[in-house]
Coordinates of C-alpha atoms and ligand atoms in Angstrom, one line a residue:
Chain M
M1 CA 25.7 -3.0 9.3
N2 CA 23.2 -0.1 9.8
S3 CA 21.3 -0.9 13.0
S4 CA 18.7 1.7 12.7
Y5 CA 16.9 -0.7 10.4
N6 CA 15.5 -4.1 11.3
Y7 CA 17.7 -7.0 10.2
A8 CA 17.3 -7.4 6.4
F9 CA 15.4 -4.1 6.2
F10 CA 11.9 -5.5 6.7
D11 CA 10.2 -5.9 10.0
E12 CA 9.7 -9.6 11.0
G13 CA 6.0 -9.5 10.2
S14 CA 6.6 -8.5 6.6
K15 CA 9.2 -11.2 6.1
R16 CA 6.9 -13.8 7.5
E17 CA 4.1 -12.7 5.2
I18 CA 6.4 -12.9 2.1
R19 CA 7.8 -16.3 3.3
R20 CA 4.2 -17.6 3.5
A21 CA 3.7 -16.6 -0.2
I22 CA 7.0 -18.3 -1.0
L23 CA 5.9 -21.5 0.8
K24 CA 2.7 -21.5 -1.1
A25 CA 4.6 -21.0 -4.4
I26 CA 6.9 -23.9 -3.6
A27 CA 3.8 -26.1 -2.8
I28 CA 2.3 -25.3 -6.2
P29 CA 5.2 -25.3 -8.6
G30 CA 4.9 -22.6 -11.3
Y31 CA 1.7 -21.0 -9.9
Q32 CA 1.8 -17.3 -9.5
V33 CA 1.1 -16.4 -5.9
P34 CA -0.1 -12.8 -5.3
F35 CA 1.7 -11.0 -2.5
A36 CA 1.7 -7.5 -0.9
S37 CA 4.7 -6.1 -2.7
R38 CA 6.3 -3.4 -0.6
E39 CA 7.6 0.0 -1.5
M40 CA 11.4 -0.4 -1.6
P41 CA 14.2 2.1 -1.6
I42 CA 14.9 1.2 -5.3
A43 CA 12.5 1.8 -8.1
R44 CA 9.9 -0.8 -9.2
G45 CA 11.1 -2.6 -12.3
W46 CA 14.7 -2.7 -10.9
G47 CA 14.5 -6.0 -9.1
T48 CA 12.2 -5.2 -6.2
G49 CA 10.5 -8.6 -6.5
G50 CA 13.7 -10.5 -6.2
L51 CA 15.0 -8.2 -3.5
Q52 CA 11.9 -8.7 -1.3
I53 CA 12.3 -12.5 -1.6
T54 CA 16.1 -12.3 -0.8
L55 CA 15.5 -10.1 2.2
S56 CA 12.8 -12.4 3.5
I57 CA 14.8 -15.5 3.4
I58 CA 18.3 -14.3 4.2
G59 CA 19.9 -15.2 7.5
R60 CA 23.3 -14.9 9.4
S61 CA 24.7 -18.1 7.9
D62 CA 24.1 -17.0 4.3
T63 CA 26.5 -15.9 1.6
L64 CA 25.2 -13.6 -1.1
K65 CA 25.9 -13.3 -4.8
V66 CA 24.0 -10.7 -7.0
I67 CA 24.3 -10.7 -10.8
D68 CA 22.7 -8.5 -13.4
Q69 CA 22.8 -10.0 -17.0
G70 CA 25.8 -12.1 -16.0
S71 CA 27.8 -9.4 -14.3
D72 CA 28.4 -9.0 -10.5
E73 CA 29.7 -5.4 -10.9
S74 CA 26.9 -3.7 -12.8
V75 CA 25.3 -0.7 -11.1
N76 CA 22.1 -2.5 -10.3
A77 CA 23.8 -5.5 -8.9
V78 CA 26.1 -3.3 -6.8
N79 CA 23.1 -1.3 -5.4
I80 CA 21.2 -4.3 -4.5
K81 CA 24.2 -5.8 -2.7
K82 CA 24.7 -2.5 -0.9
L83 CA 21.2 -2.4 0.5
I84 CA 21.4 -6.1 1.6
T85 CA 24.8 -5.8 3.3
L86 CA 23.9 -2.5 5.0
T87 CA 21.0 -4.2 6.7
T88 CA 22.5 -7.7 7.3
D89 CA 25.9 -8.9 8.1
V90 CA 26.2 -11.5 5.3
P91 CA 29.3 -11.9 3.3
V92 CA 29.2 -11.2 -0.4
T93 CA 30.9 -13.4 -3.1
N94 CA 31.3 -13.5 -6.8
D95 CA 31.8 -17.2 -6.8
A96 CA 28.5 -19.0 -7.7
E97 CA 29.7 -22.1 -5.8
K98 CA 30.3 -20.3 -2.5
A99 CA 26.9 -18.4 -2.5
T100 CA 23.9 -19.8 -0.7
I101 CA 21.6 -17.2 -2.2
I102 CA 22.1 -16.0 -5.7
Q103 CA 19.8 -13.1 -6.8
S104 CA 20.0 -12.7 -10.6
R105 CA 18.5 -10.7 -13.4
H106 CA 18.4 -12.3 -16.9
R107 CA 20.8 -15.2 -16.3
I108 CA 21.3 -18.5 -14.5
P109 CA 25.0 -19.0 -13.6
E110 CA 27.0 -21.4 -15.7
K111 CA 28.2 -23.4 -12.8
P112 CA 25.5 -26.0 -11.9
L113 CA 23.8 -25.1 -8.6
N114 CA 23.3 -27.4 -5.7
E115 CA 20.8 -28.3 -3.0
N116 CA 22.2 -25.8 -0.5
Q117 CA 21.6 -22.9 -2.8
V118 CA 18.6 -20.7 -3.6
L119 CA 18.4 -18.9 -7.0
V120 CA 16.2 -15.8 -6.8
L121 CA 15.2 -14.5 -10.2
Q122 CA 13.9 -10.9 -10.9
V123 CA 10.8 -10.9 -13.0
P124 CA 9.4 -8.0 -15.0
L125 CA 6.4 -9.7 -16.5
P126 CA 5.2 -12.9 -14.7
E127 CA 2.2 -13.7 -16.9
P128 CA 3.1 -15.9 -19.9
L129 CA -0.4 -15.4 -21.4
R130 CA -0.4 -11.6 -21.2
F131 CA 0.3 -10.8 -24.8
F132 CA -2.5 -13.2 -25.8
E133 CA -5.0 -12.0 -23.1
P134 CA -4.8 -8.6 -21.5
S135 CA -7.3 -9.3 -18.6
E136 CA -5.9 -10.7 -15.4
Y137 CA -9.3 -12.2 -14.5
A138 CA -9.3 -14.1 -17.8
T139 CA -5.7 -15.4 -17.5
K140 CA -6.4 -16.7 -14.0
K141 CA -9.2 -18.7 -15.4
L142 CA -7.0 -20.0 -18.2
H143 CA -4.4 -21.2 -15.7
A144 CA -7.1 -22.8 -13.6
E145 CA -8.3 -24.7 -16.6
K146 CA -4.8 -25.5 -17.8
E147 CA -5.8 -23.9 -21.1
Y148 CA -2.4 -22.8 -22.6
S149 CA -3.3 -22.4 -26.3
G150 CA -2.5 -18.7 -26.0
A151 CA 1.2 -19.5 -25.0
Y152 CA 1.5 -21.9 -28.0
L153 CA -0.3 -19.4 -30.3
I154 CA 2.3 -16.7 -29.5
L155 CA 5.1 -19.1 -30.5
F156 CA 3.1 -20.3 -33.5
D157 CA 2.7 -16.7 -34.7
E158 CA 6.5 -16.2 -34.4
I159 CA 7.1 -19.2 -36.6
I160 CA 4.6 -18.1 -39.2
R161 CA 6.0 -14.6 -39.4
L162 CA 9.7 -15.2 -38.8
G163 CA 10.3 -18.8 -39.7
R164 CA 11.3 -19.8 -36.2
M165 CA 10.5 -19.3 -32.5
A166 CA 12.4 -16.0 -32.6
G167 CA 12.1 -14.7 -29.0
G168 CA 15.5 -15.1 -27.5
A169 CA 14.5 -14.7 -23.8
D170 CA 11.6 -15.6 -21.5
H171 CA 10.6 -18.7 -23.5
P172 CA 7.7 -20.1 -21.6
V173 CA 8.0 -23.4 -19.7
E174 CA 5.6 -26.0 -18.3
V175 CA 6.4 -26.8 -14.7
N176 CA 5.8 -30.2 -13.2
G177 CA 3.4 -31.0 -16.0
R178 CA 0.9 -28.4 -14.8
Y179 CA 1.4 -24.6 -14.8
V180 CA 3.0 -22.7 -17.7
M181 CA 5.3 -20.0 -16.4
A182 CA 7.4 -17.2 -17.6
P183 CA 11.0 -18.1 -16.6
S184 CA 11.9 -14.4 -16.5
P185 CA 14.0 -13.0 -19.4
I186 CA 16.8 -15.5 -19.1
P187 CA 18.1 -16.6 -22.6
K188 CA 16.7 -19.9 -24.0
F189 CA 20.2 -21.1 -23.3
D190 CA 19.4 -21.2 -19.6
N191 CA 16.0 -22.8 -19.8
P192 CA 17.3 -26.4 -19.5
K193 CA 19.2 -25.5 -16.3
M194 CA 15.8 -25.2 -14.6
H195 CA 14.9 -28.8 -15.4
E196 CA 15.6 -31.0 -12.3
S197 CA 17.6 -28.1 -10.8
Q198 CA 19.1 -29.1 -7.5
A199 CA 18.7 -25.6 -6.2
L200 CA 15.4 -24.1 -5.3
I201 CA 14.4 -21.4 -7.8
L202 CA 12.3 -18.5 -6.5
L203 CA 10.9 -15.8 -8.9
G204 CA 9.7 -12.4 -7.8
A205 CA 7.8 -9.7 -9.7
G206 CA 7.6 -6.5 -7.5
R207 CA 5.6 -4.3 -9.8
E208 CA 3.2 -7.1 -10.7
K209 CA 3.1 -8.4 -7.1
K210 CA 3.6 -12.1 -7.8
I211 CA 5.9 -14.8 -6.4
Y212 CA 6.4 -18.2 -8.0
A213 CA 8.8 -21.1 -7.6
V214 CA 10.4 -24.2 -9.1
P215 CA 11.2 -26.5 -6.2
P216 CA 14.4 -28.7 -6.4
Y217 CA 14.2 -31.7 -8.8
T218 CA 11.1 -30.5 -10.6
K219 CA 10.4 -31.2 -14.3
V220 CA 10.6 -28.1 -16.4
A221 CA 9.9 -28.4 -20.1
S222 CA 10.2 -25.5 -22.6
L223 CA 7.1 -25.2 -24.8
A224 CA 7.6 -26.4 -28.4
F225 CA 5.8 -28.0 -31.3
D226 CA 6.2 -31.6 -32.8
D227 CA 7.9 -30.3 -35.9
Y228 CA 9.6 -27.3 -34.2
P229 CA 11.4 -28.6 -31.1
F230 CA 12.8 -26.3 -28.5
Q231 CA 16.3 -25.1 -29.4
R232 CA 18.8 -23.1 -27.3
E233 CA 20.8 -20.4 -28.9
K234 CA 23.5 -22.0 -30.9
S235 CA 27.1 -21.5 -29.6
I236 CA 28.8 -24.0 -31.8
G237 CA 32.3 -23.1 -32.6
Q238 CA 32.2 -20.0 -30.3
T239 CA 35.0 -19.8 -27.8
C240 CA 35.6 -17.1 -25.2
R241 CA 38.4 -14.7 -26.3
L242 CA 39.4 -14.3 -22.6
C243 CA 39.2 -17.7 -21.0
G244 CA 38.7 -20.0 -24.0
A245 CA 35.5 -21.5 -22.7
S246 CA 33.0 -23.1 -25.1
G247 CA 29.4 -24.3 -24.7
V248 CA 28.4 -21.5 -22.4
F249 CA 26.3 -18.4 -23.1
M250 CA 28.4 -15.8 -24.9
D251 CA 28.2 -12.1 -25.6
E252 CA 29.0 -11.1 -29.2
L253 CA 31.4 -8.3 -29.5
T254 CA 32.1 -6.4 -32.7
D255 CA 35.3 -4.5 -33.2
D256 CA 34.4 -1.0 -34.3
E257 CA 37.6 -0.6 -36.4
T258 CA 38.0 -3.9 -38.0
G259 CA 34.4 -5.0 -37.9
S260 CA 35.4 -8.5 -36.8
T261 CA 33.3 -10.5 -34.4
S262 CA 34.6 -12.1 -31.2
Y263 CA 32.9 -13.8 -28.2
Q264 CA 33.2 -13.5 -24.5
C265 CA 31.5 -15.4 -21.6
N266 CA 28.4 -13.5 -20.5
D267 CA 28.9 -14.9 -16.9
T268 CA 31.8 -12.7 -16.0
S269 CA 32.7 -14.4 -12.6
Y270 CA 32.7 -17.8 -14.3
C271 CA 35.1 -16.3 -16.9
L272 CA 37.3 -14.7 -14.3
E273 CA 37.6 -17.8 -12.3
R274 CA 38.7 -19.8 -15.4
M275 CA 41.3 -17.2 -16.2
N276 CA 42.7 -17.2 -12.7
S277 CA 43.0 -21.0 -12.7
H278 CA 44.9 -20.8 -16.0
D279 CA 47.3 -18.4 -14.3
A280 CA 47.8 -20.6 -11.3
Chain F
M1 CA -32.9 -28.0 -47.5
M2 CA -33.3 -30.5 -44.7
H3 CA -31.5 -33.6 -45.7
E4 CA -32.7 -35.7 -42.8
D5 CA -35.3 -34.9 -40.2
T6 CA -32.8 -35.3 -37.3
V7 CA -32.5 -32.7 -34.6
L8 CA -28.9 -31.6 -34.2
L9 CA -29.4 -28.9 -31.6
R10 CA -32.2 -28.3 -29.1
A11 CA -32.7 -25.3 -26.9
G12 CA -35.4 -25.4 -24.2
N13 CA -36.8 -22.5 -22.2
L14 CA -33.7 -20.6 -22.5
S15 CA -33.7 -17.4 -20.5
K16 CA -31.1 -14.7 -20.0
A17 CA -31.4 -11.7 -17.8
Y18 CA -28.8 -8.9 -17.5
G19 CA -29.3 -7.8 -13.9
N20 CA -30.7 -9.4 -10.8
G21 CA -34.3 -8.5 -11.0
C22 CA -36.5 -7.1 -8.2
S23 CA -39.8 -8.0 -6.5
R24 CA -41.7 -6.1 -9.2
C25 CA -40.3 -8.2 -12.1
E26 CA -39.6 -11.6 -10.5
S27 CA -42.5 -13.5 -12.0
P28 CA -42.7 -13.5 -15.8
E29 CA -46.4 -12.7 -15.6
A30 CA -45.7 -9.5 -13.8
R31 CA -43.4 -8.4 -16.5
N32 CA -44.6 -6.1 -19.2
L33 CA -44.7 -8.2 -22.4
E34 CA -44.3 -5.1 -24.5
K35 CA -40.8 -4.5 -23.1
N36 CA -37.8 -6.6 -22.3
Y37 CA -36.7 -4.6 -19.3
C38 CA -37.9 -3.8 -15.8
P39 CA -38.5 0.0 -15.4
H40 CA -38.0 -0.4 -11.6
C41 CA -34.6 -2.1 -11.4
G42 CA -33.4 -1.8 -15.0
T43 CA -32.9 -5.6 -15.4
V44 CA -32.9 -6.6 -19.1
Y45 CA -34.7 -9.8 -19.9
A46 CA -32.8 -10.4 -23.1
L47 CA -34.1 -13.9 -23.7
Q48 CA -37.4 -15.2 -22.3
D49 CA -38.2 -18.9 -22.6
V50 CA -36.7 -19.4 -26.0
S51 CA -37.2 -23.0 -27.3
F52 CA -36.4 -24.3 -30.8
A53 CA -34.8 -27.1 -32.7
L54 CA -32.1 -27.0 -35.4
Y55 CA -32.2 -29.8 -38.0
T56 CA -29.3 -31.4 -39.8
G57 CA -28.4 -29.6 -43.0
E58 CA -30.6 -26.6 -42.6
I59 CA -29.9 -22.9 -42.4
L60 CA -32.1 -21.6 -39.6
G61 CA -32.6 -17.8 -39.9
I62 CA -33.2 -15.6 -36.9
V63 CA -34.7 -12.2 -37.6
G64 CA -35.8 -9.4 -35.3
E65 CA -35.2 -5.7 -34.6
S66 CA -32.2 -4.3 -32.8
G67 CA -32.2 -5.4 -29.2
S68 CA -34.6 -8.3 -29.7
G69 CA -32.0 -10.8 -28.3
K70 CA -30.4 -12.3 -31.4
S71 CA -26.8 -11.8 -30.4
T72 CA -27.5 -12.8 -26.8
L73 CA -28.9 -16.1 -28.1
M74 CA -25.8 -16.8 -30.1
Q75 CA -23.6 -15.8 -27.2
C76 CA -25.4 -18.2 -24.9
L77 CA -25.2 -21.1 -27.3
Y78 CA -21.4 -20.5 -27.7
F79 CA -21.0 -20.1 -23.9
D80 CA -19.8 -16.5 -24.2
Q81 CA -22.4 -15.6 -21.7
P82 CA -23.8 -17.7 -18.9
V83 CA -27.6 -18.3 -19.2
T84 CA -30.0 -17.6 -16.4
S85 CA -31.9 -20.8 -17.0
G86 CA -32.7 -23.3 -19.7
E87 CA -31.5 -26.4 -21.5
F88 CA -29.2 -26.9 -24.5
Q89 CA -28.5 -30.3 -26.1
L90 CA -26.4 -31.3 -29.0
N91 CA -27.0 -34.7 -30.5
S92 CA -23.4 -34.9 -31.5
Y93 CA -22.4 -34.9 -27.8
K94 CA -23.5 -37.9 -25.7
G95 CA -26.5 -38.4 -28.0
G96 CA -28.1 -35.2 -26.8
T97 CA -28.8 -36.5 -23.3
V98 CA -27.0 -33.8 -21.3
N99 CA -27.8 -30.2 -20.6
L100 CA -24.6 -28.5 -21.8
F101 CA -25.3 -25.4 -19.7
E102 CA -24.7 -27.6 -16.7
E103 CA -21.4 -29.0 -17.9
S104 CA -17.9 -28.0 -16.7
D105 CA -15.9 -25.2 -18.3
Q106 CA -13.7 -27.9 -19.9
V107 CA -16.6 -29.6 -21.6
K108 CA -17.9 -26.2 -22.8
R109 CA -14.5 -25.5 -24.2
Y110 CA -14.5 -28.9 -25.9
I111 CA -17.9 -28.2 -27.4
R112 CA -16.7 -24.8 -28.7
N113 CA -13.6 -26.4 -30.3
Y114 CA -15.2 -29.4 -31.9
H115 CA -18.9 -29.0 -32.2
L116 CA -19.4 -25.3 -33.0
G117 CA -17.9 -22.5 -35.0
K118 CA -19.0 -18.9 -34.6
V119 CA -18.7 -15.7 -36.6
Y120 CA -19.2 -12.7 -34.4
Q121 CA -21.1 -9.6 -35.4
N122 CA -18.0 -7.6 -34.3
P123 CA -14.8 -9.1 -35.7
M124 CA -12.9 -7.6 -32.8
L125 CA -14.5 -10.2 -30.6
G126 CA -13.9 -13.1 -33.0
L127 CA -10.3 -12.5 -34.1
K128 CA -6.9 -11.7 -32.5
M129 CA -6.3 -8.6 -34.5
K130 CA -2.6 -8.5 -34.0
F131 CA -1.8 -12.1 -34.8
S132 CA -1.4 -13.3 -38.4
S133 CA -4.5 -14.6 -40.2
I134 CA -3.0 -18.1 -40.3
S135 CA -2.5 -17.9 -36.6
N136 CA -6.1 -16.9 -36.1
I137 CA -7.2 -20.1 -37.8
A138 CA -4.7 -22.1 -35.9
E139 CA -5.9 -20.8 -32.6
K140 CA -8.9 -23.1 -32.6
M141 CA -6.8 -26.0 -33.7
I142 CA -4.2 -25.4 -31.0
S143 CA -7.0 -25.2 -28.5
A144 CA -8.2 -28.6 -29.7
G145 CA -4.7 -30.1 -29.0
H146 CA -2.9 -29.8 -32.4
R147 CA 0.8 -29.4 -31.9
N148 CA 2.2 -29.7 -35.5
V149 CA 2.9 -26.4 -37.1
G150 CA 3.1 -27.8 -40.6
V151 CA -0.3 -29.5 -40.4
M152 CA -1.9 -26.4 -39.0
Q153 CA -0.4 -24.0 -41.5
E154 CA -1.5 -26.2 -44.4
R155 CA -5.1 -26.4 -43.0
A156 CA -5.2 -22.7 -42.3
S157 CA -3.9 -21.8 -45.8
E158 CA -6.5 -24.1 -47.4
L159 CA -9.4 -22.6 -45.5
L160 CA -8.2 -19.0 -46.1
S161 CA -8.0 -19.6 -49.8
H162 CA -11.5 -21.1 -49.6
V163 CA -12.7 -17.8 -48.3
N164 CA -10.7 -16.0 -51.0
I165 CA -7.9 -14.5 -48.9
P166 CA -5.0 -14.2 -51.3
A167 CA -2.0 -16.3 -50.3
F168 CA 0.4 -13.3 -50.1
R169 CA -1.8 -11.8 -47.4
M170 CA -2.3 -14.8 -45.2
K171 CA 0.6 -13.9 -42.9
E172 CA -0.8 -10.4 -42.4
A173 CA -2.8 -9.5 -39.2
P174 CA -6.5 -8.9 -39.7
Q175 CA -6.2 -5.4 -38.3
N176 CA -4.9 -4.4 -41.7
F177 CA -7.9 -6.0 -43.5
S178 CA -11.2 -4.5 -44.7
G179 CA -14.4 -5.4 -42.9
G180 CA -15.4 -8.0 -45.5
M181 CA -12.0 -9.7 -45.4
Q182 CA -12.2 -9.8 -41.6
Q183 CA -15.5 -11.5 -41.8
R184 CA -14.1 -14.0 -44.2
V185 CA -11.2 -14.8 -41.9
Q186 CA -13.7 -15.3 -39.1
I187 CA -15.6 -17.8 -41.3
A188 CA -12.4 -19.7 -42.1
K189 CA -11.6 -19.8 -38.4
A190 CA -15.0 -21.1 -37.5
L191 CA -14.5 -23.9 -40.0
S192 CA -11.1 -24.9 -38.7
N193 CA -12.0 -28.0 -36.7
N194 CA -14.8 -29.1 -39.0
P195 CA -17.7 -28.5 -36.7
P196 CA -21.2 -29.8 -37.5
I197 CA -22.8 -26.4 -36.7
L198 CA -21.9 -22.8 -37.6
L199 CA -23.4 -19.8 -35.7
L200 CA -23.3 -16.7 -37.8
D201 CA -24.2 -13.3 -36.2
E202 CA -24.9 -10.4 -38.6
I203 CA -22.0 -11.4 -40.9
T204 CA -22.9 -8.7 -43.5
T205 CA -23.8 -5.8 -41.3
G206 CA -21.7 -2.7 -42.0
L207 CA -20.4 -4.0 -45.3
D208 CA -20.9 -2.4 -48.7
L209 CA -23.7 -4.1 -50.8
S210 CA -21.3 -5.6 -53.3
V211 CA -19.2 -7.0 -50.4
Q212 CA -22.3 -8.3 -48.7
A213 CA -23.2 -10.2 -51.8
K214 CA -19.8 -11.8 -51.9
V215 CA -20.0 -12.9 -48.3
L216 CA -23.5 -14.3 -48.9
D217 CA -22.3 -16.3 -51.9
L218 CA -19.5 -17.6 -49.8
I219 CA -22.0 -18.9 -47.2
K220 CA -23.8 -20.7 -50.0
T221 CA -20.6 -22.4 -51.3
I222 CA -19.5 -23.3 -47.8
R223 CA -22.9 -24.9 -47.2
R224 CA -22.4 -26.9 -50.4
D225 CA -18.7 -27.8 -49.8
F226 CA -18.8 -28.5 -46.1
Q227 CA -22.4 -29.8 -45.7
I228 CA -22.7 -27.8 -42.5
T229 CA -25.7 -26.8 -40.5
M230 CA -26.1 -23.1 -39.8
M231 CA -27.9 -20.6 -37.6
L232 CA -27.9 -17.3 -39.3
V233 CA -28.8 -14.1 -37.4
S234 CA -29.8 -11.0 -39.3
H235 CA -32.0 -8.0 -38.9
D236 CA -32.1 -7.9 -42.7
L237 CA -35.0 -9.9 -44.2
G238 CA -33.3 -9.8 -47.6
V239 CA -30.4 -11.9 -46.2
I240 CA -32.9 -14.2 -44.5
R241 CA -34.9 -14.7 -47.7
M242 CA -31.8 -15.5 -49.7
L243 CA -30.3 -18.1 -47.3
A244 CA -32.6 -19.4 -44.6
D245 CA -34.7 -22.5 -45.0
R246 CA -36.7 -21.9 -41.8
T247 CA -36.9 -18.7 -39.8
L248 CA -37.5 -17.7 -36.2
V249 CA -38.9 -14.2 -35.6
M250 CA -37.8 -12.6 -32.3
L251 CA -39.2 -9.7 -30.4
N252 CA -38.3 -8.6 -26.9
G253 CA -36.4 -11.7 -26.2
R254 CA -39.1 -14.1 -27.3
I255 CA -39.7 -16.2 -30.4
I256 CA -43.1 -14.8 -31.7
E257 CA -43.3 -16.7 -34.9
H258 CA -41.5 -19.5 -36.7
G259 CA -41.9 -21.5 -39.9
L260 CA -40.6 -22.0 -43.4
T261 CA -39.0 -18.8 -44.6
D262 CA -41.2 -18.6 -47.7
Q263 CA -44.3 -19.1 -45.6
I264 CA -43.3 -16.4 -43.1
L265 CA -42.5 -14.0 -46.0
E266 CA -45.7 -14.7 -47.9
D267 CA -48.2 -15.2 -45.1
P268 CA -46.9 -13.7 -41.8
Q269 CA -49.3 -14.5 -38.9
Q270 CA -48.2 -12.0 -36.3
A271 CA -48.9 -8.3 -36.7
Y272 CA -45.2 -7.5 -35.9
T273 CA -44.0 -9.9 -38.6
Q274 CA -46.5 -8.5 -41.1
E275 CA -45.1 -5.0 -40.5
L276 CA -41.6 -6.3 -40.8
V277 CA -42.4 -8.0 -44.1
H278 CA -44.2 -5.0 -45.5
S279 CA -41.3 -2.8 -44.7
L280 CA -39.2 -5.0 -46.9
L281 CA -41.5 -4.8 -49.9
Ligands
ATP1 N1 -23.7 -7.2 -21.7 C1 -24.9 -6.7 -21.6 N2 -25.3 -6.1 -20.5 C2 -26.5 -5.6 -20.3 N3 -27.5 -5.6 -21.3 C3 -27.1 -6.2 -22.5 C4 -25.8 -6.8 -22.7 N4 -25.8 -7.3 -24.0 C5 -27.0 -7.0 -24.5 N5 -27.8 -6.4 -23.6 C6 -29.2 -6.0 -23.8 O1 -29.9 -7.2 -24.1 C7 -30.9 -6.9 -25.2 C8 -30.6 -7.8 -26.3 O2 -29.4 -7.4 -27.0 P1 -28.8 -8.2 -28.2 O3 -27.4 -7.7 -28.4 O4 -28.9 -9.7 -28.0 O5 -29.8 -7.8 -29.4 P2 -29.7 -8.0 -30.9 O6 -31.0 -8.6 -31.3 O7 -28.5 -8.8 -31.3 O8 -29.6 -6.6 -31.5 P3 -28.8 -6.0 -32.8 O9 -29.6 -6.2 -34.0 O10 -28.6 -4.5 -32.5 O11 -27.4 -6.7 -32.9 C9 -30.8 -5.5 -25.5 O12 -31.8 -4.8 -24.8 C10 -29.4 -5.1 -25.0 O13 -29.4 -3.7 -24.6
MG2 MG1 -26.8 -8.4 -32.4
ZN3 ZN1 -37.2 -5.3 -11.6

């Protein structure tokens, strides 16, 4: 632990200020709370929003897991873990079950999370209406009036042009029957995991200076139409070539030489754990 | 022609100022009637005590030179701009008993979705240029609570073919369309929720004469097929003569003359209107 920095990098005043934004976000599920996003020793757009949340809530009894698109070992995940462990004394784990704080980019772990855990998601674009309405002043009004035609229009236009709701990630959700929110670029496959999640979910956008939250046991519904219901990516018949899992989110691999397709769990620690338990 | 003598829309003493005014222009009497702005503080009095009624089934023309306040009037009635003061009643909403300017944003949105349709002078303001034309029509329906893609797509295609957008181009975004086509998509959009009133602002400005003629013909067929009441803004008396039953003449944010269109064209009372009519002849 590097003791020339305050515990968890930030001074206590900064942490308290960010925690106040987090508390407000929890009190108004799905509502984007503005916060004074700080300059971080990693570039904006590389998870600074999530990192600021994690640093503000982390304490000596925590165990940390960081994943980037399903992998604990990617450069980004490793860098974020390094910064956190240099300035705190928390142990790091790959096991989603053992972690108390899981910071993630683009995935929710396959193992169901529990009440003792906090999931921190990194968010590049927090505004689900942005493509429809470029002005922040205008989108704030639309949220205040619960006027979400724009979010539906974006999906409608995909159906008209492409025959289906084609966007694979960041499919908008309605939280607690009130605010429509961008779930961050998690695959549609992960959207239902947010519904009635036992773990608190915190979302942070560093560049856009917003924090929002889904408290435990909150209703989260993916937007859809009467005749075009929400559908996860189909994984029927796909099994992981390494651990044999099915019904989880898979990466599709194409063999350059034979051109044949195979599948592999996207959540690598989940996959590894299954393989290890086979061996035992 | 007026089918019934029932008032559908009433505007009373509608005023709109751009700017906060100053001690020199506070009272209307102190303002120079020749101009619509205050030379001391630059406040523009775009509408000054505008009152009129719109009757069921008619096309009411609004004519006046550039800057006379025509677009501002349309924007205020469609709640694009807040008014400074005045009243606005629709007899289709609570029997015309409430001043809609004083209602909540939700009520105003509801009025825009169900009671009014608007075609903007500038199609950029009326359309989402990057969304498909079908989606542009559906936007108003979604906003009105529709959640069935099939129903909306069918309605949108029907309306787009009514304004002569060929089926194979309906999925295209209006940014690829000519000005005339964009205006026709706007007209289809305005009709999507079957409103009793259409507000049309300079729908032929900037179009070739032959394209203008087609758009004007379209307005005639729409009036026949949808039996809809319209307010039609134009600075072109030819357009007004062709379509409007009655006409309001605006100058410097005020209505200076009103009456049957034929009467105004044949026997204008105000000097300004006489000049306007003579310039047409
Ligand atoms: N957003 C605005 N801010 C300030 N002044 C404005 C604004 N919009 C319009 N005005 C002014 O209000 C007056 C009325 O403008 P408006 O656009 O209503 O005229 P118009 O009759 O529609 O003219 P045109 O025939 O050129 O379309 C003009 O003096 C204009 O400069
Ligand atoms: Mg105008
Ligand atoms: Zn003044």
